[in-house]
One Martini backbone bead per residue (centre of mass of N, CA, C, O) as a GRO file, in nm:
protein
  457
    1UNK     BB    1   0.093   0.041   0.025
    2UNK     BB    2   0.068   0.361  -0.049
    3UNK     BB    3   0.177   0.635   0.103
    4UNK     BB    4   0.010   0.955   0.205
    5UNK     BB    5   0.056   1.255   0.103
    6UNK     BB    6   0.082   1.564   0.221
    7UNK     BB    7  -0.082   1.856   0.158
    8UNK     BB    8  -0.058   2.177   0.119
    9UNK     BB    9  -0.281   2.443   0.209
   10UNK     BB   10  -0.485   2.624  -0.003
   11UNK     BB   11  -0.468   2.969  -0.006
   12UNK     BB   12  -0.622   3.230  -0.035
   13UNK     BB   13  -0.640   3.554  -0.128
   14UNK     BB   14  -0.906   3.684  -0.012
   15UNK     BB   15  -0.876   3.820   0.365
   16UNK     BB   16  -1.121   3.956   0.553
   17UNK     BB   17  -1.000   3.814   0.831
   18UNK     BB   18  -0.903   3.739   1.117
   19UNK     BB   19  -0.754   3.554   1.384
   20UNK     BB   20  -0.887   3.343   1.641
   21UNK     BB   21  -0.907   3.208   1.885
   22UNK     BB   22  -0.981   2.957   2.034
   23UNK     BB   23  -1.179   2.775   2.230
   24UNK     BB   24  -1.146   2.748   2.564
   25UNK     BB   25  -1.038   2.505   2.777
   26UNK     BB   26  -1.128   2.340   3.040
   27UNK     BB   27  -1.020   2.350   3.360
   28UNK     BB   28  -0.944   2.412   3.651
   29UNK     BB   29  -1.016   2.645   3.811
   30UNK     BB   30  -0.716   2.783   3.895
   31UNK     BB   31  -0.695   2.818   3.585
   32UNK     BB   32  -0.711   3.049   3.325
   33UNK     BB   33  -0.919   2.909   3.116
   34UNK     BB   34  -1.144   2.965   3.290
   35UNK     BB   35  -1.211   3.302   3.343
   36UNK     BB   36  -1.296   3.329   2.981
   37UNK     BB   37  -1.491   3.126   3.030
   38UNK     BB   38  -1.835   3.025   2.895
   39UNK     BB   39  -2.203   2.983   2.831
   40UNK     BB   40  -2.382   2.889   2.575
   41UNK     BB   41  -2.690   2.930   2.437
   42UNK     BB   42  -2.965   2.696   2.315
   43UNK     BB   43  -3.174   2.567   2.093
   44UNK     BB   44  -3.470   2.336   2.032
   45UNK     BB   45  -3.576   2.344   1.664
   46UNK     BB   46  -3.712   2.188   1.444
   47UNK     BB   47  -3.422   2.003   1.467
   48UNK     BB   48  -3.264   2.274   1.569
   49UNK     BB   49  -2.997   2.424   1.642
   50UNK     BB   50  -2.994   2.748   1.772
   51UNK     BB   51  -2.851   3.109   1.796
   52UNK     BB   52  -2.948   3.432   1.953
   53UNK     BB   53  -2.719   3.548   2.047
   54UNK     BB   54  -2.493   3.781   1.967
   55UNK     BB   55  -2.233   3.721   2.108
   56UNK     BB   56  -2.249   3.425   2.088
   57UNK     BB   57  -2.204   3.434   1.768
   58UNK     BB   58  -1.967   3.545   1.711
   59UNK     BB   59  -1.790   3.356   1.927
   60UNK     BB   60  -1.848   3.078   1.775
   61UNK     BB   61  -1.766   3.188   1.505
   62UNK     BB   62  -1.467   3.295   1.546
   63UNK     BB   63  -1.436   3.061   1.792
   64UNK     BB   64  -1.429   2.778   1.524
   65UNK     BB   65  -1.646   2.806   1.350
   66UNK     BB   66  -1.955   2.787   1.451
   67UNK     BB   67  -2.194   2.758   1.181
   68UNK     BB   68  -2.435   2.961   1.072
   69UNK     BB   69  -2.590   3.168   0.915
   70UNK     BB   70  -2.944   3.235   0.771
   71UNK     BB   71  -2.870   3.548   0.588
   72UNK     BB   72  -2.558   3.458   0.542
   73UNK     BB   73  -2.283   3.321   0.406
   74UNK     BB   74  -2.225   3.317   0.693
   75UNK     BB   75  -2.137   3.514   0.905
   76UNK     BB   76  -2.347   3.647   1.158
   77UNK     BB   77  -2.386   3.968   0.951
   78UNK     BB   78  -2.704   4.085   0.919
   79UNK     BB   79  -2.770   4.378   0.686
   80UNK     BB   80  -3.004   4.614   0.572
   81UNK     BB   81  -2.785   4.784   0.445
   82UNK     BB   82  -2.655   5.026   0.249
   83UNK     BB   83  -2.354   5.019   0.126
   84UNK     BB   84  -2.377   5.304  -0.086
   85UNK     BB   85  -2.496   5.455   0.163
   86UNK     BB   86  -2.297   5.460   0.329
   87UNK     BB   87  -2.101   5.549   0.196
   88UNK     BB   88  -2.237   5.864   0.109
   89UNK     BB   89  -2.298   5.871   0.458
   90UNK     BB   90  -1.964   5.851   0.624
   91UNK     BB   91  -2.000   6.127   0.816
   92UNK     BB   92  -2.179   5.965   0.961
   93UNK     BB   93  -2.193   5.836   1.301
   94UNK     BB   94  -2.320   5.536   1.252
   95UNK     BB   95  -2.521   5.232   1.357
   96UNK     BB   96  -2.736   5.252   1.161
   97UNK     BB   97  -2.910   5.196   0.908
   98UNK     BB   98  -2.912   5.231   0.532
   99UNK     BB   99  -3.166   5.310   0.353
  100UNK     BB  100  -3.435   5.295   0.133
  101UNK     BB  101  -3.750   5.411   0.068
  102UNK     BB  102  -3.865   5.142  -0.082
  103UNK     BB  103  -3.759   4.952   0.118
  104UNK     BB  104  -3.933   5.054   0.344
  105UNK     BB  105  -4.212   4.995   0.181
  106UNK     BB  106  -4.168   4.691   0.187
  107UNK     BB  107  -4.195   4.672   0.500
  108UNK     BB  108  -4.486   4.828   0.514
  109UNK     BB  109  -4.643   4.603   0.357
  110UNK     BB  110  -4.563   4.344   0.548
  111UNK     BB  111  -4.705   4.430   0.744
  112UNK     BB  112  -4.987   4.477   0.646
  113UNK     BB  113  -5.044   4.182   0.538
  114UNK     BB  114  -5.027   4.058   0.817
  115UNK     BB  115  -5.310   4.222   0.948
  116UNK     BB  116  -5.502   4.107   0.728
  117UNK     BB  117  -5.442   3.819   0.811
  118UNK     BB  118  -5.555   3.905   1.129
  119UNK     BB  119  -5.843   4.089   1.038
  120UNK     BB  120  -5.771   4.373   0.989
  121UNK     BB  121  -5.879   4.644   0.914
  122UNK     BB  122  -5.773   4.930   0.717
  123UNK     BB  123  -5.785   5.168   0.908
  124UNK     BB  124  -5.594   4.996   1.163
  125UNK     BB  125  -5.371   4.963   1.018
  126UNK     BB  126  -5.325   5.282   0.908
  127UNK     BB  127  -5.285   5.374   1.216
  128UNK     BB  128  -5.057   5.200   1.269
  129UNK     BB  129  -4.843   5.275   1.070
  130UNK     BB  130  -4.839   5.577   1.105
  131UNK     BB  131  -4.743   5.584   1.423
  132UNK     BB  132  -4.509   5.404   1.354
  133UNK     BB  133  -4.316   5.570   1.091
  134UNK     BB  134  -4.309   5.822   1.228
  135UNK     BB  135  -4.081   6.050   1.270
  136UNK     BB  136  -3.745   6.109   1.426
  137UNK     BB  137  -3.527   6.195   1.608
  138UNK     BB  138  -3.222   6.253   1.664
  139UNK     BB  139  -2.986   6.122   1.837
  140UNK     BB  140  -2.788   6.184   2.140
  141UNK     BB  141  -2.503   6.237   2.207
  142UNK     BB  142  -2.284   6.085   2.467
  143UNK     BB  143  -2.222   6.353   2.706
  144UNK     BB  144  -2.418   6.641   2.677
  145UNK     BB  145  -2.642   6.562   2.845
  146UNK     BB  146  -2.960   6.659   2.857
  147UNK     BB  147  -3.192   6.606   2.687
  148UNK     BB  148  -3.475   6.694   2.548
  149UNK     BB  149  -3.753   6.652   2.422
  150UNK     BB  150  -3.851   6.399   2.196
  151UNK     BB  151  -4.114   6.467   1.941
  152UNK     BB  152  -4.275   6.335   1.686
  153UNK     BB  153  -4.232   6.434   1.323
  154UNK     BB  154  -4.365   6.597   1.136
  155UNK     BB  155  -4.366   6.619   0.777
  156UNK     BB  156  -4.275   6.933   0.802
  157UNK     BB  157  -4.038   6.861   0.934
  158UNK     BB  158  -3.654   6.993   0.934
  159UNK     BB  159  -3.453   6.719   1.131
  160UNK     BB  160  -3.271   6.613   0.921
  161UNK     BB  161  -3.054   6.468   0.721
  162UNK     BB  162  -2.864   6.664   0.457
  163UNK     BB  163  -2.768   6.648   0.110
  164UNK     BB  164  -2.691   6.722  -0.139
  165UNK     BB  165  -2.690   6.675  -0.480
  166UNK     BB  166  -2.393   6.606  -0.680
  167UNK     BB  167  -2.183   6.599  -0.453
  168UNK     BB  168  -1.937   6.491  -0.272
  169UNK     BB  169  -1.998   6.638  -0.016
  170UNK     BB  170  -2.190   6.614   0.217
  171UNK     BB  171  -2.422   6.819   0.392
  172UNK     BB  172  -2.482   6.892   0.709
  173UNK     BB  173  -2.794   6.912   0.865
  174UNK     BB  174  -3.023   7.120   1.077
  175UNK     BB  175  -3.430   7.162   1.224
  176UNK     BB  176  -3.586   7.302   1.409
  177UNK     BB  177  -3.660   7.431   1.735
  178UNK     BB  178  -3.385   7.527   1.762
  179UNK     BB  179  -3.160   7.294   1.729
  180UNK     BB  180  -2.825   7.148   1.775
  181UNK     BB  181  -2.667   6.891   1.632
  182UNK     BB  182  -2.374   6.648   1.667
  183UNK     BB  183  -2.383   6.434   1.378
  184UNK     BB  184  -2.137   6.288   1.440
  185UNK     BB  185  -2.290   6.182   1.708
  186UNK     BB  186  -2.452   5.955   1.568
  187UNK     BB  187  -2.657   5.707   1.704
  188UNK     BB  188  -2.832   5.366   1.861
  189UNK     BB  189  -2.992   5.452   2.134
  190UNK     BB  190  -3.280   5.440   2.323
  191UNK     BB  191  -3.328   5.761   2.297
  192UNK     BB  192  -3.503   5.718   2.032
  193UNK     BB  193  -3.786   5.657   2.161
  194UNK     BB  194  -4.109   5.695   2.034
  195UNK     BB  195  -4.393   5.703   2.269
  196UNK     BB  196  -4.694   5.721   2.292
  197UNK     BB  197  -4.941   5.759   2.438
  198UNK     BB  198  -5.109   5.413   2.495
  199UNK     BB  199  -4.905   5.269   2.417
  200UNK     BB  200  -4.801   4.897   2.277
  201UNK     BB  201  -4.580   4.727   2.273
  202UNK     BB  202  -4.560   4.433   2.021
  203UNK     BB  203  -4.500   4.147   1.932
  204UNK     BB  204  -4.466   3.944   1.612
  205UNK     BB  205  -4.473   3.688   1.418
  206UNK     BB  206  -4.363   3.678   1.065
  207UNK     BB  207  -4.395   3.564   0.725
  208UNK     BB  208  -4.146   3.447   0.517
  209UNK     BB  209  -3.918   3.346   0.306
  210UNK     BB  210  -3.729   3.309   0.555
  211UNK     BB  211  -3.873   3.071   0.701
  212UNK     BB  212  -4.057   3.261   0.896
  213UNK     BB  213  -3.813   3.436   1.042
  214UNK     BB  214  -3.998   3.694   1.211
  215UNK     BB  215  -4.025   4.027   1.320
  216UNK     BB  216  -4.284   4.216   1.420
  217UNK     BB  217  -4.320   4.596   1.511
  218UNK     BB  218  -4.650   4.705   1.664
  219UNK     BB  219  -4.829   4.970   1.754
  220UNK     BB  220  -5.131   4.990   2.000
  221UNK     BB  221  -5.398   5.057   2.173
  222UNK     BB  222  -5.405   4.744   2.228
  223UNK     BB  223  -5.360   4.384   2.348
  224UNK     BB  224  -5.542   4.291   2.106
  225UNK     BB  225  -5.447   4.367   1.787
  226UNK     BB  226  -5.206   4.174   1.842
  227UNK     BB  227  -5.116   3.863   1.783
  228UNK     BB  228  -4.945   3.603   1.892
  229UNK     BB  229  -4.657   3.387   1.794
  230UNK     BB  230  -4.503   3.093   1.954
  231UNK     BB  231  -4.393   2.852   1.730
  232UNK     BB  232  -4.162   2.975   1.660
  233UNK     BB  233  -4.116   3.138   1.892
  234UNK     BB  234  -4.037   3.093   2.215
  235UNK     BB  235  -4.118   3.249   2.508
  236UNK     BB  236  -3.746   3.172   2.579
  237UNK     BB  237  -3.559   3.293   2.386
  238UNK     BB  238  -3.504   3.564   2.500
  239UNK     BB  239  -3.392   3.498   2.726
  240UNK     BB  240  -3.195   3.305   2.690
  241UNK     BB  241  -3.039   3.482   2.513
  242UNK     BB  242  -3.061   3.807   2.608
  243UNK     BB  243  -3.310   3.916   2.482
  244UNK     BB  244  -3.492   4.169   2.347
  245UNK     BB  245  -3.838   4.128   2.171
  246UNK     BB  246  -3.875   4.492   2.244
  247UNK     BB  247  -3.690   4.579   2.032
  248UNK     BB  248  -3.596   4.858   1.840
  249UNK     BB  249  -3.558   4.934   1.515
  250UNK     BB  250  -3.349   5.185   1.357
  251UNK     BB  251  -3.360   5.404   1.089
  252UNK     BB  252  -3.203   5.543   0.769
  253UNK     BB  253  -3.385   5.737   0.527
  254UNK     BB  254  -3.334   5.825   0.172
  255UNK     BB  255  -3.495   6.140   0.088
  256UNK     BB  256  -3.684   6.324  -0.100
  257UNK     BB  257  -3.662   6.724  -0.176
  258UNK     BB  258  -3.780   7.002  -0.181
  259UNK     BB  259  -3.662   7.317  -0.261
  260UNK     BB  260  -3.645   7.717  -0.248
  261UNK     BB  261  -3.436   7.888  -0.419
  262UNK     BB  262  -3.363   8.168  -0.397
  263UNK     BB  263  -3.408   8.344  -0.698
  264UNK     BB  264  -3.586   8.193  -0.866
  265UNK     BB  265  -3.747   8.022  -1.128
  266UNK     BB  266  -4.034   7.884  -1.173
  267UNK     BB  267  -3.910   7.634  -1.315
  268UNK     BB  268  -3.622   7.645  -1.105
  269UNK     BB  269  -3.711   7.584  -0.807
  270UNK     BB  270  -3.662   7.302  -0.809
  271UNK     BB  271  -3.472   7.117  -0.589
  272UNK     BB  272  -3.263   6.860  -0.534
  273UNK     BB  273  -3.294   6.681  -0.224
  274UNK     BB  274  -3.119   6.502   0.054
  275UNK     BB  275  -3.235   6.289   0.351
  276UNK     BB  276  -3.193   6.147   0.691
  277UNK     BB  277  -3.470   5.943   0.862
  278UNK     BB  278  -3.600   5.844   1.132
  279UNK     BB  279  -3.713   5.529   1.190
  280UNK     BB  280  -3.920   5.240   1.214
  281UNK     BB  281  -3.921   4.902   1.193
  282UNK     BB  282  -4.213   4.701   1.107
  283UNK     BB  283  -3.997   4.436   0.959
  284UNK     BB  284  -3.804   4.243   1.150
  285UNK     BB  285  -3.538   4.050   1.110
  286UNK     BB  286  -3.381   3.745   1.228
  287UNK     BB  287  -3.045   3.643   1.306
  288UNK     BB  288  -2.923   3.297   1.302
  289UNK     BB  289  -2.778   3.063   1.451
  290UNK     BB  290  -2.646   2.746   1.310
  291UNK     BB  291  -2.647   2.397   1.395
  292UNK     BB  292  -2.507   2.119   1.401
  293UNK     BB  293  -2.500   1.813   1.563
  294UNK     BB  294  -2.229   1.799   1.592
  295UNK     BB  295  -2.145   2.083   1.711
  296UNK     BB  296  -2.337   2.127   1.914
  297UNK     BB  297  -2.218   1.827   2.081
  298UNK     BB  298  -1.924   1.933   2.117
  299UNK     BB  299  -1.985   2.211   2.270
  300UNK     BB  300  -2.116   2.023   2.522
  301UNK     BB  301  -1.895   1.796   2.564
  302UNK     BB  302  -1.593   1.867   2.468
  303UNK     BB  303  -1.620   2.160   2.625
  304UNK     BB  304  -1.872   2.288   2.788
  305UNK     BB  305  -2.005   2.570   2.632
  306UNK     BB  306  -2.314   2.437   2.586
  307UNK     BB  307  -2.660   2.483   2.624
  308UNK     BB  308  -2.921   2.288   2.575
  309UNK     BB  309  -3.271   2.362   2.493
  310UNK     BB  310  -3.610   2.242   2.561
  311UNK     BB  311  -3.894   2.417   2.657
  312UNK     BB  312  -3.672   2.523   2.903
  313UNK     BB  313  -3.514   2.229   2.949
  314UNK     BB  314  -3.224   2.103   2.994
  315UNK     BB  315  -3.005   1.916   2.841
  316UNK     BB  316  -2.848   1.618   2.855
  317UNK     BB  317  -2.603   1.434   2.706
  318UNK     BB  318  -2.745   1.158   2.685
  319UNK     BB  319  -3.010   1.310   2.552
  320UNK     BB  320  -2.842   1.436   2.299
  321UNK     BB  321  -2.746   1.123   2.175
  322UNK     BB  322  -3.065   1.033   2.130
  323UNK     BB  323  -3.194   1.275   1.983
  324UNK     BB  324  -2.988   1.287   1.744
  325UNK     BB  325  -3.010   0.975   1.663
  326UNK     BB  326  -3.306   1.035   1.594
  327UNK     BB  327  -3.312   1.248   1.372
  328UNK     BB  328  -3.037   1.110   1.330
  329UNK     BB  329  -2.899   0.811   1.251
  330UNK     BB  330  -2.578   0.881   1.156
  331UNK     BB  331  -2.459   1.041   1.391
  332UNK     BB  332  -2.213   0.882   1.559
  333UNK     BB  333  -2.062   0.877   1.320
  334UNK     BB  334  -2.023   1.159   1.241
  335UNK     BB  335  -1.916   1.232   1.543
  336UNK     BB  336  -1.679   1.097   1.567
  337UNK     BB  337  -1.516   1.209   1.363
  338UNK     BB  338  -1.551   1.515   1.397
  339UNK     BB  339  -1.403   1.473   1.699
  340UNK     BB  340  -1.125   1.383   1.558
  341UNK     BB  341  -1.074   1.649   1.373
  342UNK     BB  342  -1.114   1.854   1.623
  343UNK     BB  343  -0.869   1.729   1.759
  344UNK     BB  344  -0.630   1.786   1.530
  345UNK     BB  345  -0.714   2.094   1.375
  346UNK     BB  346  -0.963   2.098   1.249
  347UNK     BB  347  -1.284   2.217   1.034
  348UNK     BB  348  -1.566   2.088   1.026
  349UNK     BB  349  -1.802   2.038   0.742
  350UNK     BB  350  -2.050   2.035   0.568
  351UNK     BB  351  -2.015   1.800   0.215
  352UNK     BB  352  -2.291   1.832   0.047
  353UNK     BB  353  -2.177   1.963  -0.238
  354UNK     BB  354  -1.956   1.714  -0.262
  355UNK     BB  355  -2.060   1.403  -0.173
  356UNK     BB  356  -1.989   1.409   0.135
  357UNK     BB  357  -1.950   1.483   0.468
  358UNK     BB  358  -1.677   1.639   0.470
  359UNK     BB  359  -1.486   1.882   0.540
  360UNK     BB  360  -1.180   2.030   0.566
  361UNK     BB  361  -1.000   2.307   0.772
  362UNK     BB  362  -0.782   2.553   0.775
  363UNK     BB  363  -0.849   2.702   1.054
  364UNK     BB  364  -1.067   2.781   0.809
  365UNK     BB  365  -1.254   2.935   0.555
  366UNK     BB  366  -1.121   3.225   0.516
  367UNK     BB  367  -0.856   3.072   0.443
  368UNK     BB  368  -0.874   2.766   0.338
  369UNK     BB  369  -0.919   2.563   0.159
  370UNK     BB  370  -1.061   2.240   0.105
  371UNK     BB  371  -0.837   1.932   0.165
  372UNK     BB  372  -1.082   1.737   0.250
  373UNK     BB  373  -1.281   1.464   0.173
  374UNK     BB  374  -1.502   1.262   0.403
  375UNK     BB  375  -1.565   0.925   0.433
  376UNK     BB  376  -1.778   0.758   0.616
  377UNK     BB  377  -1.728   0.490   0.858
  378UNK     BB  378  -1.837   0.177   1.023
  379UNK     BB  379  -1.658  -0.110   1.166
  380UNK     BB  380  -1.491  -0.359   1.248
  381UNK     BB  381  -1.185  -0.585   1.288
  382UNK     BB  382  -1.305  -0.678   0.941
  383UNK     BB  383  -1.434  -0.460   0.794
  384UNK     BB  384  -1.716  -0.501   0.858
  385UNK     BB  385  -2.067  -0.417   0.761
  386UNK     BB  386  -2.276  -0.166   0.738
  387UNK     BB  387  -2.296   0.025   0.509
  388UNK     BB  388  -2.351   0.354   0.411
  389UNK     BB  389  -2.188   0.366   0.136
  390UNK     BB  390  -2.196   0.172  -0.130
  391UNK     BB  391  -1.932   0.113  -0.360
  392UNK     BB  392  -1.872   0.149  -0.681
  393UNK     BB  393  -1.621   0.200  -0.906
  394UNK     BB  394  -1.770   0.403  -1.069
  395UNK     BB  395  -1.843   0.597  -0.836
  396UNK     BB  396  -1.549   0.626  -0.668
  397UNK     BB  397  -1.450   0.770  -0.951
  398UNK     BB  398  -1.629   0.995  -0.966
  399UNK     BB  399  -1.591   1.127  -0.660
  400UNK     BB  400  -1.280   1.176  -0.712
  401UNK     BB  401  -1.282   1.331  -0.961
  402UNK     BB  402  -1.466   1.555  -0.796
  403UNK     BB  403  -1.213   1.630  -0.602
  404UNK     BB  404  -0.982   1.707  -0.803
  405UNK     BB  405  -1.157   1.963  -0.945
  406UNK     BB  406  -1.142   2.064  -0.626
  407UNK     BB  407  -0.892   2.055  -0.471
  408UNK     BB  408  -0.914   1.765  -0.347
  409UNK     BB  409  -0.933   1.518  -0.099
  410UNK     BB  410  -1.009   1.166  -0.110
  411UNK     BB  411  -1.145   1.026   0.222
  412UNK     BB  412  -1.123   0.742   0.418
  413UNK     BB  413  -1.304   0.697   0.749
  414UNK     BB  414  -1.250   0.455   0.991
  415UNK     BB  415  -1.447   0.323   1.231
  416UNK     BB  416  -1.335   0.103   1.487
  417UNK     BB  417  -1.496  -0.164   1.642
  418UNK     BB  418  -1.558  -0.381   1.863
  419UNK     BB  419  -1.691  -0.651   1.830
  420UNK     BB  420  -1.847  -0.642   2.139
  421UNK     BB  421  -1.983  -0.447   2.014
  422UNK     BB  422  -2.339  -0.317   2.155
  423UNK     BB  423  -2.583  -0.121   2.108
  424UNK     BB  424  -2.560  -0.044   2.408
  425UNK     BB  425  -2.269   0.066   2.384
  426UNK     BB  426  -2.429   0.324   2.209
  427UNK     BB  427  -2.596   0.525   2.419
  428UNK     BB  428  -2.346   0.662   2.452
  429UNK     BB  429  -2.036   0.847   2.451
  430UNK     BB  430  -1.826   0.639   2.566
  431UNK     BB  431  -1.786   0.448   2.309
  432UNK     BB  432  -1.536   0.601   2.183
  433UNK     BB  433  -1.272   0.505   2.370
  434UNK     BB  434  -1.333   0.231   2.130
  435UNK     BB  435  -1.225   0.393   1.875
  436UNK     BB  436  -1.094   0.362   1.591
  437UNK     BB  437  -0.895   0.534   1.336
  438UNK     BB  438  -0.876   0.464   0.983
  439UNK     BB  439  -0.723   0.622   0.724
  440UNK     BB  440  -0.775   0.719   0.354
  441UNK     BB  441  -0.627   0.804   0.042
  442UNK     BB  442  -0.775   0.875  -0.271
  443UNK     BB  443  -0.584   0.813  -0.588
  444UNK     BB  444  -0.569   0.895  -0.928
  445UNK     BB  445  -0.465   0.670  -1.188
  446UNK     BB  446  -0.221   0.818  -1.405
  447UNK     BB  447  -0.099   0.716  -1.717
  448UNK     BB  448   0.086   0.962  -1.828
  449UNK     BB  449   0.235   1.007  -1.548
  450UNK     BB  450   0.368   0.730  -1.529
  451UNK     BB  451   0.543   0.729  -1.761
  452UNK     BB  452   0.702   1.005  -1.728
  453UNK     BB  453   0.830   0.871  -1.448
  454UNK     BB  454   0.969   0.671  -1.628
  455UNK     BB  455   1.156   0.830  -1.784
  456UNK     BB  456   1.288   1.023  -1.600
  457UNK     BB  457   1.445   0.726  -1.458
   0.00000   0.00000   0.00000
């Protein structure tokens, strides 16, 4: 047998982010891993671990990529922000979104349709969202002292940030009541939030295409106007993750204003001129991690930094190596592959874009492809067993085919169970200690390659 020549992996060319150290292993109270240990809350629902804590996201996924963002291309970082606006009133320091009015009309739209399906008549959608989208004052930089009261304003006040059409660099202004913010510190802090007298905000959950995950927040003069929906989200989800569920979005949108320029002829009197308004956003979409349920039991089993809830009550480890394995049969198998080589130090995916469990990658995603497809199996002391995947020649061979033309190795990975060992020695996670696992790397032999090689010597 040929032995097996490692590759160095193939780097990136460009890398938008930096590597950060991984998630630290715990060992005695009194050594340092304890100080900076923390535990992360995630949920089962519908068969899936998801985790909505915003901290705990970045935290989970900076440190070791584990899982994937549901609205992101990975890391979970979505925002409805156009980047081009945010280019173009790159002088405001703000970190609101900045969208388009079409794109906000489009969220008030989806409100709209949502209230209606909830049966409620058209007058009073139509009063809950003008009282809900109505112009808000831009908060106050912190540490200017006590800001003065800031009441919602008409649509004919111009306390807007606003900025001529066709100049590089944006003036902005403001205006109305004789106020002066200095628009350098426009931030998205609490104090702009503007509840009007009888008002009570309700959330509701809200479907979308997006999986129906979503939630809009709509003030209305009763708590009966509008009703909840928690099949989608638990009641316990927002507590969990350490989130308030009635927290709103603030939004800043640029729209056109029509402006009456001194001594102008009344032909060119209007003049197009840019301001950005502060609104909340109506129709709020809500990003979460997603964990494969292997990531999820390495995270909570061989890290122990991760507590996994079902309808308000933490699973034991015990718990859940059952219940992923009813929902996943072939889970034990993948899970234990899984953690042999995030214990190698390598970065483990699901490989099935490329046909294949896994896909390894070194230190992670944003830096290195994947070097190796992963193909698992569970064998006994002689190699045999009910294989999960029976290849036939031609098939193994098409395989292979296609992980070399994405420059990777394809691998099979063999679990070895020692023959004595029986379903119920596989009940709990304990039955690793006993699985042997040995490499094998497929690769195609090219016919005219090798004769290159034997005229060379």
């Amino acid at each position: 047998m040929a032995e097996a020549v490692f590759r160095a992996p193939k780097r990136k060319r460009r890398v938008y982010e930096s590597y950060e150290s991984p998630l630290p292993i715990p060992f005695s109270q009194d050594q340092s891993p304890r100080k900076e240990f923390r535990i992360f809350q995630a949920e089962m629902i519908s068969n899936n671990v998801v985790v909505r804590g915003t901290e705990d996201m970045e935290q989970l996924y900076g440190k070791g990529y584990f899982g994937k963002g549901i609205l992101s291309r990975s890391r979970p970082n979505f925002t409805i922000s156009n980047p081009k606006l945010a280019a173009r009133w790159k002088g405001v320091q703000t970190d609101m979104p900045i969208i388009t009015s079409e794109k906000y009309q489009h969220r008030v739209e989806w409100a709209r349709d949502f209230m209606r399906r909830q049966g409620h008549d058209e007058s009073t959608v139509q009063k809950i969202l003008t009282d809900y989208t109505e112009p808000l004052e831009p908060p106050y930089r912190e540490g200017e002292g006590e800001s003065p009261q800031r009441e919602p304003l008409s649509s004919k006040a111009d306390s807007s940030l606003e900025g001529r059409e066709g100049k590089d660099e944006l003036s902005v202004t403001t205006g109305g009541a004789g106020q002066s913010d200095d628009l350098q510190g426009l931030n998205t802090h609490s104090d702009c939030r503007q509840e009007g007298p009888g008002h009570a905000t309700l959330t509701v959950a809200s479907p979308s295409s997006l999986n129906g995950h979503a939630l809009s927040q709509i003030p209305c003069c009763s708590q009966e106007a509008l009703g909840q929906q928690d099949d989608l989200w638990p009641e316990a989800s927002s507590q969990i993750a350490g989130e308030s569920r009635a927290a709103h979005e603030y939004v800043l949108i640029e729209e056109e204003l029509c402006d009456v320029q001194e001594g102008a002829a009344p032909h060119d009197e209007l003049l197009k001129r840019k301001r950005l308004v502060c609104r909340r956003n109506p129709y709020r979409i809500f990003e979460y991690l997603q964990l494969s349920l292997e990531e999820a039991f390495f995270l909570a089993y061989a890290l122990g930094c991760l507590s996994i809830y079902y309808e308000k009550e933490p699973l034991t480890i015990v718990k859940l190596w059952q219940v992923f394995t009813a929902v996943q049969p072939t889970f034990r198998t993948t899970y234990m592959a899984y953690h042999y080589f995030r214990s190698k130090g390598w970065v483990p995916k699901v490989g099935l874009k490329y046909g294949t469990d896994l896909l390894l990658y070194r230190k992670g995603p944003p830096f290195y492809h994947a070097s190796y497809s992963v193909i698992i199996e569970l064998v006994d002391d002689n190699f045999e067993g009910s294989l999960r995947r029976p290849f036939s020649w031609k098939s193994l061979a098409a395989l292979s085919r296609v992980s070399g033309n994405v420059s990777k190795e394809l691998m099979l990975c063999y679990l070895i169970k020692p023959s004595t060992m029986t379903d119920e020695d596989m009940e709990t996670p304990e039955c690793m200690k006993r699985i042997q696992v040995q490499e094998v790397i497929l690769s195609r032999w090219v016919s005219s390659r090798e004769r290159s090689d034997q005229d060379e010597l």
